XYZ file of C-alpha atoms in Angstrom:
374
model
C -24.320 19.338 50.438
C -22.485 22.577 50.578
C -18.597 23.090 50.031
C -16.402 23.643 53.322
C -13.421 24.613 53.879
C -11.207 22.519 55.638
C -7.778 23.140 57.966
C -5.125 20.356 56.055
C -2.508 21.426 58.698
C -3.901 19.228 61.259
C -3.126 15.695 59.535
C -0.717 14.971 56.849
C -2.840 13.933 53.507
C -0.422 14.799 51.094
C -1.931 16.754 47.943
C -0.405 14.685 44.920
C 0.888 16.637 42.640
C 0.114 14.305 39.945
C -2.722 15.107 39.096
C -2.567 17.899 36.836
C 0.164 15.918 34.984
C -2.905 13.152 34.695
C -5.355 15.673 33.641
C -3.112 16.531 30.790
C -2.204 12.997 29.111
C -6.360 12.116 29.529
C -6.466 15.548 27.722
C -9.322 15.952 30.582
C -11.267 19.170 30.546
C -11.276 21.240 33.714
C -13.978 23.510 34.864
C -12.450 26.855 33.635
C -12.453 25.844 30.263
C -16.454 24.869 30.257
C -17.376 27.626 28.018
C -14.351 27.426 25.939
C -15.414 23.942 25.003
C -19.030 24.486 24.414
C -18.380 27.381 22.131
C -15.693 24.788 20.479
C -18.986 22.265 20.199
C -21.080 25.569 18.678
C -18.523 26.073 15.883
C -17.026 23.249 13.672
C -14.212 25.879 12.442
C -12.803 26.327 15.728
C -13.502 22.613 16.674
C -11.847 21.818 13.949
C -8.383 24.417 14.624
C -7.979 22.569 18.099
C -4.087 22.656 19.026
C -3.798 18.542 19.773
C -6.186 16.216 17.767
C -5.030 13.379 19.952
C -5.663 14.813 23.377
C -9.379 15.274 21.779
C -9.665 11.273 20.241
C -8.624 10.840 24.146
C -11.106 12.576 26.299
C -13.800 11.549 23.664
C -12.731 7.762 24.520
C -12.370 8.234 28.224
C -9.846 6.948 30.533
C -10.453 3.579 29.613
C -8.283 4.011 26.485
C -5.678 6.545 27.781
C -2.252 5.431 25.581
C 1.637 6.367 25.608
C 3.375 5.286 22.969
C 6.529 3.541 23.639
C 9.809 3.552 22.308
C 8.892 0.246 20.513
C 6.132 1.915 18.689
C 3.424 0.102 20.323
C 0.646 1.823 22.943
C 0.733 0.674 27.036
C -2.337 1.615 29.089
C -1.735 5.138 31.055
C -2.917 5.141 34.982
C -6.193 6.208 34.793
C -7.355 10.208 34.931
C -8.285 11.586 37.952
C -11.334 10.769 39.873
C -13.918 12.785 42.578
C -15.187 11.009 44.897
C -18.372 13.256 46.350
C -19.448 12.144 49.900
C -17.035 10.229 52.447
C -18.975 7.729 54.370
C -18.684 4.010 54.485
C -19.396 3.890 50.884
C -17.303 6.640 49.299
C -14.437 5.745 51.226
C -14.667 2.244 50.084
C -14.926 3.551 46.147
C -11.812 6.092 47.060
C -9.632 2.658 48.085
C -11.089 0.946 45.291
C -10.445 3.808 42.533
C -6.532 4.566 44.556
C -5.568 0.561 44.275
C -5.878 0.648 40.155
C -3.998 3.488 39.960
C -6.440 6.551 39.684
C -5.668 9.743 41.341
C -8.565 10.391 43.941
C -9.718 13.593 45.299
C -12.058 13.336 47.947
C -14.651 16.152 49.329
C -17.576 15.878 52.012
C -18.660 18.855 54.393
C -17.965 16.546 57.248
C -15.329 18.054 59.706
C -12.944 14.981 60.318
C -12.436 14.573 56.614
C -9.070 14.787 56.835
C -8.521 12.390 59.942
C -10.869 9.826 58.110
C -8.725 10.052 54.953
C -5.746 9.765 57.490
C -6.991 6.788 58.886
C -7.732 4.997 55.092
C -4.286 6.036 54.107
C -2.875 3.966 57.596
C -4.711 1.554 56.576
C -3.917 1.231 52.972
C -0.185 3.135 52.975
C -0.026 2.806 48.642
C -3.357 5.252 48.908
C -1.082 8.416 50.261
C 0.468 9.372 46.588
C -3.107 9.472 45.135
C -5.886 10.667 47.876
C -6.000 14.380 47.522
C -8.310 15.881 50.476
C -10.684 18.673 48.752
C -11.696 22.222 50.348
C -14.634 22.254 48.381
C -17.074 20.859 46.063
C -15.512 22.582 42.548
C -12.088 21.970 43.643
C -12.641 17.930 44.010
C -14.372 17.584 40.334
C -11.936 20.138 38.504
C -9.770 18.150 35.577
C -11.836 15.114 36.604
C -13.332 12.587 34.310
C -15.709 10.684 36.293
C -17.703 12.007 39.799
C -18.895 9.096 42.197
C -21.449 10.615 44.385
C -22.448 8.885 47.497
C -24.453 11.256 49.846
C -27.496 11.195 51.582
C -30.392 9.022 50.241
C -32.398 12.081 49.736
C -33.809 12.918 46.424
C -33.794 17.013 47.193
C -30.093 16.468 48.095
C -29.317 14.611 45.448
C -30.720 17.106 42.744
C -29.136 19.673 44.154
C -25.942 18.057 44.599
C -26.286 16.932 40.658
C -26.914 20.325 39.523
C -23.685 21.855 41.546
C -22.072 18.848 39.809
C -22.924 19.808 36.546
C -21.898 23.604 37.068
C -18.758 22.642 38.231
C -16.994 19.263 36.890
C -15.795 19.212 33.412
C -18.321 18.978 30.681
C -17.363 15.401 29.443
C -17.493 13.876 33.200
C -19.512 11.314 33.980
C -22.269 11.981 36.567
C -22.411 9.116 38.766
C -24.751 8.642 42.281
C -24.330 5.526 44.254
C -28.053 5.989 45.263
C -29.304 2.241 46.373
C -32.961 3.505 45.359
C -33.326 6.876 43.705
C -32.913 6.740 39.806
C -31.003 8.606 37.824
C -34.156 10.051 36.207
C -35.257 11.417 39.228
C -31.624 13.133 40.017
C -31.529 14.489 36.672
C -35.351 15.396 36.250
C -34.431 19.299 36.516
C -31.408 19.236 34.384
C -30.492 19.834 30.555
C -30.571 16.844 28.141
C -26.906 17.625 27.753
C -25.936 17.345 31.796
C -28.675 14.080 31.662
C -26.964 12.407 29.190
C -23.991 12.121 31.687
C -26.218 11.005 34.795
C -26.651 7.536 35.719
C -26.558 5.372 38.658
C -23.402 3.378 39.804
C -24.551 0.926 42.667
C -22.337 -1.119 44.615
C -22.442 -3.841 46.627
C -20.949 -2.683 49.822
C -17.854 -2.496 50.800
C -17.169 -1.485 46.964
C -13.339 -1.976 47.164
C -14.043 -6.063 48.170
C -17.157 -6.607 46.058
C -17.152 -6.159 42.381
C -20.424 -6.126 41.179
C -21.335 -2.657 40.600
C -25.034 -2.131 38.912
C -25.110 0.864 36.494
C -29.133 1.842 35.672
C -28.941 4.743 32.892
C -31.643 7.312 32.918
C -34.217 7.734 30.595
C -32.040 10.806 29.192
C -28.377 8.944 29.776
C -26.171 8.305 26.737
C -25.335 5.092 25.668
C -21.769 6.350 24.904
C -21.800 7.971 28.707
C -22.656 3.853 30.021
C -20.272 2.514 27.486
C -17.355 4.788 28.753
C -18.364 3.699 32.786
C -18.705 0.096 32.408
C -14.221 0.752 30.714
C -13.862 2.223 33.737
C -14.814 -0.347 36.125
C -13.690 -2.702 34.604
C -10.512 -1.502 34.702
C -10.919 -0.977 38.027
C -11.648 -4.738 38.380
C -15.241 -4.141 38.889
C -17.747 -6.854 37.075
C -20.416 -3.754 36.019
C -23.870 -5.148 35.151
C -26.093 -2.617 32.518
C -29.386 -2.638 33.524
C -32.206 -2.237 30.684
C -34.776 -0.313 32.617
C -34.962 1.937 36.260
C -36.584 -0.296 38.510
C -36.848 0.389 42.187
C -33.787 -1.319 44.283
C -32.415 -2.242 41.076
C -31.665 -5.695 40.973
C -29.440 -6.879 44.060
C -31.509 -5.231 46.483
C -34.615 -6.799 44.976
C -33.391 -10.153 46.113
C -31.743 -9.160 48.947
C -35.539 -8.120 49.598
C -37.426 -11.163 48.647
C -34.742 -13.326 50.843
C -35.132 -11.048 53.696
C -39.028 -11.052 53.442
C -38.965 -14.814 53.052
C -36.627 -15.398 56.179
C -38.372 -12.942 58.478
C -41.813 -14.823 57.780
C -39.930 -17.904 58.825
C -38.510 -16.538 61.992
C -41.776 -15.166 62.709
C -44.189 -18.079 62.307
C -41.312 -20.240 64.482
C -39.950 -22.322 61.603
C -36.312 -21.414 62.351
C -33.661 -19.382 64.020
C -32.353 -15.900 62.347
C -28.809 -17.919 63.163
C -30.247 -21.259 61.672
C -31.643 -19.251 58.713
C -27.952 -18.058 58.323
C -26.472 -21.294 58.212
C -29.033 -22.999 55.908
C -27.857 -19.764 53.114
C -23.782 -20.035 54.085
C -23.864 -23.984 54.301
C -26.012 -24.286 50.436
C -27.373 -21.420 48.334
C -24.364 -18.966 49.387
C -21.928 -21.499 48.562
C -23.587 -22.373 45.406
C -24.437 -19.045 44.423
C -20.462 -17.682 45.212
C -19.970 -20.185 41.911
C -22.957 -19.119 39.845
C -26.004 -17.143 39.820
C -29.732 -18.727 40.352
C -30.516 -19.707 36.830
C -27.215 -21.134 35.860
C -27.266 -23.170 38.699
C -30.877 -24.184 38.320
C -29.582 -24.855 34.443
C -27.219 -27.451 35.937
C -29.529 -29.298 38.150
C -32.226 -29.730 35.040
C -30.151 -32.438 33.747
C -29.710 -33.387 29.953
C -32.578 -30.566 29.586
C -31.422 -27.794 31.444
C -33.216 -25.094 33.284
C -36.457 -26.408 30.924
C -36.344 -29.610 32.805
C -35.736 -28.154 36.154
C -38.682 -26.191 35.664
C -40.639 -29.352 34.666
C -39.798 -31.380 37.345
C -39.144 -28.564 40.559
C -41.200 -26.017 38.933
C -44.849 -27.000 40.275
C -43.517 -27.692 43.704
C -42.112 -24.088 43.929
C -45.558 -22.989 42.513
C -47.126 -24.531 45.410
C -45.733 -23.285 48.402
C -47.429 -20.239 49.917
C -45.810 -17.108 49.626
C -43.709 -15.307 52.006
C -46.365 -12.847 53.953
C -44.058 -11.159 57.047
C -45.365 -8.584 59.437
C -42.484 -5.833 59.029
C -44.487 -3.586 61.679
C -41.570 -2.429 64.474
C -44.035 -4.452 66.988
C -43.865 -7.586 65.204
C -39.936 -7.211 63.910
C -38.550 -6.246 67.262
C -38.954 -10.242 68.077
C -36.672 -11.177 65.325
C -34.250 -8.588 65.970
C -33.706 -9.447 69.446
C -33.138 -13.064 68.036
C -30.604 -11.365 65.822
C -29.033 -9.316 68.625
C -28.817 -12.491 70.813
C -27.068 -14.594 68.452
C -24.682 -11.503 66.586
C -24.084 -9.164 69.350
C -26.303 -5.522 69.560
C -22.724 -4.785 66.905
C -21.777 -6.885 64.295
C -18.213 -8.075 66.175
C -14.659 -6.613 64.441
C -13.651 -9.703 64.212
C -16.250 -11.259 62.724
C -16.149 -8.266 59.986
C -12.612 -9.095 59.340
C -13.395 -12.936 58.666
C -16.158 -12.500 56.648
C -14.060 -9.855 54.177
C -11.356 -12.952 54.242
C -13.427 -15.194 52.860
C -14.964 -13.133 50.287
C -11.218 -12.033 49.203
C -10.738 -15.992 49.443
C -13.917 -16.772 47.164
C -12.572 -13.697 44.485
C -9.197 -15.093 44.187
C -10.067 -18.505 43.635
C -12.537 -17.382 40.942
C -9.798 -15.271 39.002
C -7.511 -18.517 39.708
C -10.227 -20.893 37.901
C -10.891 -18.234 35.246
């Protein structure tokens, strides 16, 4: 992805000028002081002259634990530092509403030539946005002051390593590195960079739309700090994400993986004329989607084992499961154009606005009544 330059003139984005002011109370590194800093890591003497020890204690910590001391001694949480959000499709939009509703100054940058009117249209949309979605001109400008870069391009591993490399030259050198990649791994973005610029690569996958679900999977690579994952997962959070650390890079990661094996398993059912794709649908909203909106597969198989738990689900259910024959679909285009025109004839050829709408309801509905019950 290569930087543009883009005419601002045409739509009114305003450029906050906050954050600078943000940059400065994170005590945020920008990317003209890069080689100050590293020749600040290469000598302890001048490391140790630096003009404000705090402002150091505070981009070490990231802008999870950004303080201002108040006038009754104790410390409030500051807004959080500025953000880049790299790549302004369905999914970085989503993570610049997300990131702009907890406070955190947003600048936004994709080669695309309606960037402006598209960030237009999200600050309609969501008027509290204006004050903190900046509209970059280019690539270094988005990630300069910034403390954390959310990258979602192209699911292309040559873009992507390119893209990570530019990232590296330009954002500050304590930023966090983050790709939104549903299936490359961070070890394959960072496979051609330092250990220091790897350390700060990982994956941050969301479940899409990011600013309505909260689950956002973060996958290290095998070079990623732990500090650099221990920093993200403040970040989300604070951002009223639930993150989920992965142990290990595994292909899809783990919602896709059984968002797989449920698609695999319904398809083979449509196919061999078991069921409906809309019957299949209502089966998973009318049982294991309601269920599984409360708690995950194993907690929920926990319950139903009784005085024993998931040990005497397993006992009892367990062989049963064993038994029936595994899901086998023909995902040719010959053989899934059938099901698809099912799918088409029940949904629309376009999933319906309206339908969109009510489905974003009741997953708002479903989150509050969770934070209600604690």
């Amino acid at each position: 992805m290569s930087d543009s330059e883009l005419d601002l003139s045409t739509v009114s984005v305003p450029r906050t000028d906050a954050a600078p002011e943000a940059d400065e109370q994170a005590g945020a590194s920008t990317g003209t002081d890069r080689t100050a800093r590293s020749a600040q890591a290469a000598d302890p003497a001048r490391s140790s002259q630096a003009a404000d020890p705090a402002a150091d204690s505070r981009a070490a910590a990231g802008p999870e634990a950004d303080t201002q001391d108040t006038a009754s001694g104790t410390a409030e949480p500051q807004r959080l530092a500025p953000v880049a959000v790299v790549g302004a499709g369905t999914i970085g939009l989503s993570w610049a509403r997300r990131f702009a509703a907890h406070g955190a100054p947003v600048r936004i940058f994709d080669p695309r030539p309606d960037l402006v009117e598209v960030c237009a249209a999200l600050v309609a949309e969501v008027p509290e946005a204006e004050a903190l979605l900046t509209v970059a001109r280019s690539l270094d400008e988005a990630v300069d002051g910034v403390r954390l870069v959310q990258e979602s391009g192209p699911e292309d591993p040559g873009v992507k390593v390119q893209m990570f490399a530019d990232l590296a030259q330009y954002a500050p050198v304590d930023a966090l590195l983050v790709s939104s990649s549903s299936a490359i791994t961070a070890s394959t973005i960072a496979a051609r960079m330092t250990d220091e610029d790897a350390a700060r690569v990982f994956i941050g996958h969301p479940f899409n739309p990011p600013h309505v679900m909260p689950l956002v999977e973060v996958v290290p690579g095998e070079r990623t700090a732990p500090e650099s994952v221990e920093r993200a997962v403040g970040i989300y959070r604070r951002c009223g994400q639930e993150p989920v650390v992965l142990r290990a890079e595994a292909a899809g990661f783990v919602g896709n993986r059984l968002q797989n094996a449920v698609l695999q398993e319904a398809v083979a059912l449509v196919q061999r004329g078991v069921v409906s794709p809309a019957d299949v649908d209502a089966v998973v909203r009318n049982s294991l989607g309601l269920r599984w909106a409360a708690v995950g597969p194993f907690e929920g198989m926990h319950m139903g084992g009784g005085a024993r738990g998931f040990r005497g689900f397993m006992e009892h259910i367990g062989p049963s499961f064993a038994a029936i024959d595994p899901a086998d679909p023909d995902m040719s285009d010959e053989r899934m154009e059938p099901v698809i025109a099912q799918v088409e004839e029940a949904y629309g050829e376009q999933a319906a606005p309206e339908a969109i709408r009510r489905r974003d309801a009741v997953q708002d509905g479903v989150l509050r009544l969770r934070g209600e019950l604690g």
